[in-house]
mmCIF file of C-alpha atoms in Angstrom:
data_model
loop_
_atom_site.group_PDB
_atom_site.id
_atom_site.type_symbol
_atom_site.label_atom_id
_atom_site.label_comp_id
_atom_site.label_asym_id
_atom_site.label_seq_id
_atom_site.Cartn_x
_atom_site.Cartn_y
_atom_site.Cartn_z
ATOM 1 C CA UNK A 1 86.132 53.334 79.274
ATOM 2 C CA UNK A 2 86.334 53.870 82.961
ATOM 3 C CA UNK A 3 87.790 56.646 85.028
ATOM 4 C CA UNK A 4 90.491 56.210 87.620
ATOM 5 C CA UNK A 5 88.002 55.345 90.429
ATOM 6 C CA UNK A 6 86.495 52.459 88.488
ATOM 7 C CA UNK A 7 83.175 54.170 87.684
ATOM 8 C CA UNK A 8 81.954 54.482 84.106
ATOM 9 C CA UNK A 9 82.650 57.864 82.599
ATOM 10 C CA UNK A 10 79.380 59.752 81.844
ATOM 11 C CA UNK A 11 81.153 61.885 79.252
ATOM 12 C CA UNK A 12 82.395 58.925 77.267
ATOM 13 C CA UNK A 13 80.910 60.200 73.987
ATOM 14 C CA UNK A 14 81.716 63.826 74.597
ATOM 15 C CA UNK A 15 84.856 65.001 72.935
ATOM 16 C CA UNK A 16 85.195 68.756 72.727
ATOM 17 C CA UNK A 17 87.296 68.463 69.590
ATOM 18 C CA UNK A 18 84.468 66.806 67.596
ATOM 19 C CA UNK A 19 81.961 68.993 65.826
ATOM 20 C CA UNK A 20 78.239 68.864 66.745
ATOM 21 C CA UNK A 21 77.205 66.727 63.773
ATOM 22 C CA UNK A 22 79.696 64.005 64.575
ATOM 23 C CA UNK A 23 78.622 63.916 68.242
ATOM 24 C CA UNK A 24 74.948 63.721 67.193
ATOM 25 C CA UNK A 25 75.667 60.862 64.790
ATOM 26 C CA UNK A 26 77.585 59.019 67.468
ATOM 27 C CA UNK A 27 74.748 59.373 69.997
ATOM 28 C CA UNK A 28 72.074 58.375 67.466
ATOM 29 C CA UNK A 29 73.999 55.209 66.715
ATOM 30 C CA UNK A 30 73.154 53.954 70.217
ATOM 31 C CA UNK A 31 69.421 53.778 69.503
ATOM 32 C CA UNK A 32 67.790 51.381 67.051
ATOM 33 C CA UNK A 33 66.523 53.007 63.881
ATOM 34 C CA UNK A 34 63.081 51.886 62.699
ATOM 35 C CA UNK A 35 62.003 51.971 59.087
ATOM 36 C CA UNK A 36 59.246 54.426 58.219
ATOM 37 C CA UNK A 37 55.908 52.758 57.591
ATOM 38 C CA UNK A 38 54.020 53.921 54.501
ATOM 39 C CA UNK A 39 50.283 53.903 55.186
ATOM 40 C CA UNK A 40 49.257 55.260 51.794
ATOM 41 C CA UNK A 41 46.541 53.053 50.392
ATOM 42 C CA UNK A 42 46.158 54.225 46.842
ATOM 43 C CA UNK A 43 42.656 54.084 45.429
ATOM 44 C CA UNK A 44 42.405 52.316 42.109
ATOM 45 C CA UNK A 45 42.511 54.444 38.999
ATOM 46 C CA UNK A 46 39.634 54.398 36.542
ATOM 47 C CA UNK A 47 40.232 54.554 32.808
ATOM 48 C CA UNK A 48 37.361 55.135 30.375
ATOM 49 C CA UNK A 49 37.004 54.192 26.712
ATOM 50 C CA UNK A 50 34.152 54.433 24.221
ATOM 51 C CA UNK A 51 33.083 51.177 22.562
ATOM 52 C CA UNK A 52 30.449 50.142 20.023
ATOM 53 C CA UNK A 53 29.217 46.946 21.703
ATOM 54 C CA UNK A 54 29.752 44.570 24.610
ATOM 55 C CA UNK A 55 32.014 42.228 22.642
ATOM 56 C CA UNK A 56 34.460 45.024 21.901
ATOM 57 C CA UNK A 57 34.658 45.890 25.610
ATOM 58 C CA UNK A 58 35.129 42.252 26.558
ATOM 59 C CA UNK A 59 38.012 41.867 24.068
ATOM 60 C CA UNK A 60 39.986 44.799 25.505
ATOM 61 C CA UNK A 61 42.927 44.066 27.808
ATOM 62 C CA UNK A 62 43.045 45.519 31.293
ATOM 63 C CA UNK A 63 46.003 46.641 33.374
ATOM 64 C CA UNK A 64 47.244 44.309 36.086
ATOM 65 C CA UNK A 65 47.786 47.138 38.584
ATOM 66 C CA UNK A 66 44.291 46.781 40.054
ATOM 67 C CA UNK A 67 42.784 49.696 38.179
ATOM 68 C CA UNK A 68 39.303 49.529 36.705
ATOM 69 C CA UNK A 69 38.557 50.227 33.061
ATOM 70 C CA UNK A 70 35.137 51.604 32.141
ATOM 71 C CA UNK A 71 33.749 51.143 28.655
ATOM 72 C CA UNK A 72 30.940 53.466 27.560
ATOM 73 C CA UNK A 73 28.423 52.325 24.964
ATOM 74 C CA UNK A 74 26.317 55.377 24.081
ATOM 75 C CA UNK A 75 24.256 53.559 21.449
ATOM 76 C CA UNK A 76 22.781 51.099 23.964
ATOM 77 C CA UNK A 77 23.011 53.406 27.036
ATOM 78 C CA UNK A 78 25.279 50.919 28.795
ATOM 79 C CA UNK A 79 28.506 51.128 30.775
ATOM 80 C CA UNK A 80 30.780 48.131 31.208
ATOM 81 C CA UNK A 81 33.490 47.862 33.863
ATOM 82 C CA UNK A 82 36.361 45.460 33.697
ATOM 83 C CA UNK A 83 39.162 44.868 36.171
ATOM 84 C CA UNK A 84 40.827 42.416 38.471
ATOM 85 C CA UNK A 85 38.897 41.481 41.588
ATOM 86 C CA UNK A 86 40.283 40.837 45.047
ATOM 87 C CA UNK A 87 40.504 37.141 44.268
ATOM 88 C CA UNK A 88 42.693 37.777 41.192
ATOM 89 C CA UNK A 89 39.999 36.867 38.676
ATOM 90 C CA UNK A 90 38.704 39.149 35.962
ATOM 91 C CA UNK A 91 35.407 40.914 36.762
ATOM 92 C CA UNK A 92 33.179 42.224 33.963
ATOM 93 C CA UNK A 93 30.059 44.152 35.010
ATOM 94 C CA UNK A 94 27.325 45.758 32.923
ATOM 95 C CA UNK A 95 25.293 48.825 33.929
ATOM 96 C CA UNK A 96 22.276 49.876 31.865
ATOM 97 C CA UNK A 97 20.308 53.120 32.027
ATOM 98 C CA UNK A 98 16.720 52.425 33.017
ATOM 99 C CA UNK A 99 14.026 54.836 31.855
ATOM 100 C CA UNK A 100 10.600 54.384 33.431
ATOM 101 C CA UNK A 101 8.197 55.122 30.577
ATOM 102 C CA UNK A 102 5.105 54.709 32.783
ATOM 103 C CA UNK A 103 6.265 57.578 34.972
ATOM 104 C CA UNK A 104 6.439 59.951 31.986
ATOM 105 C CA UNK A 105 2.986 58.887 30.791
ATOM 106 C CA UNK A 106 1.451 59.675 34.182
ATOM 107 C CA UNK A 107 2.841 63.211 34.096
ATOM 108 C CA UNK A 108 1.231 63.998 30.737
ATOM 109 C CA UNK A 109 -2.080 62.402 31.649
ATOM 110 C CA UNK A 110 -4.770 64.975 32.413
ATOM 111 C CA UNK A 111 -7.114 64.577 35.314
ATOM 112 C CA UNK A 112 -10.691 65.652 34.424
ATOM 113 C CA UNK A 113 -11.378 67.331 37.775
ATOM 114 C CA UNK A 114 -8.291 69.497 37.502
ATOM 115 C CA UNK A 115 -9.080 70.682 33.971
ATOM 116 C CA UNK A 116 -12.527 71.897 35.132
ATOM 117 C CA UNK A 117 -10.926 73.847 37.974
ATOM 118 C CA UNK A 118 -8.373 75.336 35.609
ATOM 119 C CA UNK A 119 -11.092 76.399 33.179
ATOM 120 C CA UNK A 120 -13.049 78.063 36.000
ATOM 121 C CA UNK A 121 -9.938 79.954 37.129
ATOM 122 C CA UNK A 122 -9.300 81.102 33.546
ATOM 123 C CA UNK A 123 -12.875 82.398 33.289
ATOM 124 C CA UNK A 124 -12.486 84.340 36.550
ATOM 125 C CA UNK A 125 -9.215 85.864 35.345
ATOM 126 C CA UNK A 126 -10.828 86.905 32.039
ATOM 127 C CA UNK A 127 -13.724 88.509 33.953
ATOM 128 C CA UNK A 128 -11.289 90.449 36.158
ATOM 129 C CA UNK A 129 -9.365 91.628 33.077
ATOM 130 C CA UNK A 130 -12.597 92.900 31.493
ATOM 131 C CA UNK A 131 -13.494 94.768 34.679
ATOM 132 C CA UNK A 132 -10.071 96.415 34.758
ATOM 133 C CA UNK A 133 -10.339 97.465 31.112
ATOM 134 C CA UNK A 134 -13.800 98.994 31.729
ATOM 135 C CA UNK A 135 -12.479 100.846 34.764
ATOM 136 C CA UNK A 136 -9.557 102.204 32.726
ATOM 137 C CA UNK A 137 -11.933 103.398 29.969
ATOM 138 C CA UNK A 138 -14.268 105.079 32.460
ATOM 139 C CA UNK A 139 -11.365 106.711 34.268
ATOM 140 C CA UNK A 140 -9.820 107.957 31.022
ATOM 141 C CA UNK A 141 -13.172 109.360 29.806
ATOM 142 C CA UNK A 142 -13.721 111.068 33.172
ATOM 143 C CA UNK A 143 -10.253 112.595 33.043
ATOM 144 C CA UNK A 144 -10.891 113.815 29.499
ATOM 145 C CA UNK A 145 -14.238 115.349 30.449
ATOM 146 C CA UNK A 146 -12.701 117.051 33.499
ATOM 147 C CA UNK A 147 -9.949 118.475 31.303
ATOM 148 C CA UNK A 148 -12.502 119.747 28.768
ATOM 149 C CA UNK A 149 -14.534 121.429 31.496
ATOM 150 C CA UNK A 150 -11.512 123.118 33.001
ATOM 151 C CA UNK A 151 -10.412 124.339 29.558
ATOM 152 C CA UNK A 152 -13.929 125.626 28.848
ATOM 153 C CA UNK A 153 -14.083 127.413 32.208
ATOM 154 C CA UNK A 154 -10.762 129.116 31.707
ATOM 155 C CA UNK A 155 -11.804 130.162 28.229
ATOM 156 C CA UNK A 156 -15.124 131.549 29.489
ATOM 157 C CA UNK A 157 -13.413 133.567 32.194
ATOM 158 C CA UNK A 158 -11.078 135.221 29.727
ATOM 159 C CA UNK A 159 -13.776 136.358 27.340
#
């Protein structure tokens, strides 16, 4: 629409009789609307089941949604995982608990040099305990004798 001079009318979309929502919708229609992009990359879910052996875990079906299923075998201390890989093939993995028995044996093994040092320290501690007990006895006897003397003196002064 052009005005009477032949110039385009800058108020072409403005109509004072339209409400604000209609004007906004009309102006937004000029610009291209882009679809919102969803960048949520969901991490795969993990499901866990208890099984008795590896064959039972292998026979179980897995979901096709990319989630991983874990199978726990407490009897053999093993965990099996099963799920679809990135190439679309089924992946079955086994994890086993490893216990280093040699490490536990080394902890319980006594070293002869250390036992001698420990025995010497125990002897010194016993000697110190005996000294403390003797000191306590001597101190208690001294206190008793001082108390007896003071009682005797007070008695002598009164008579």
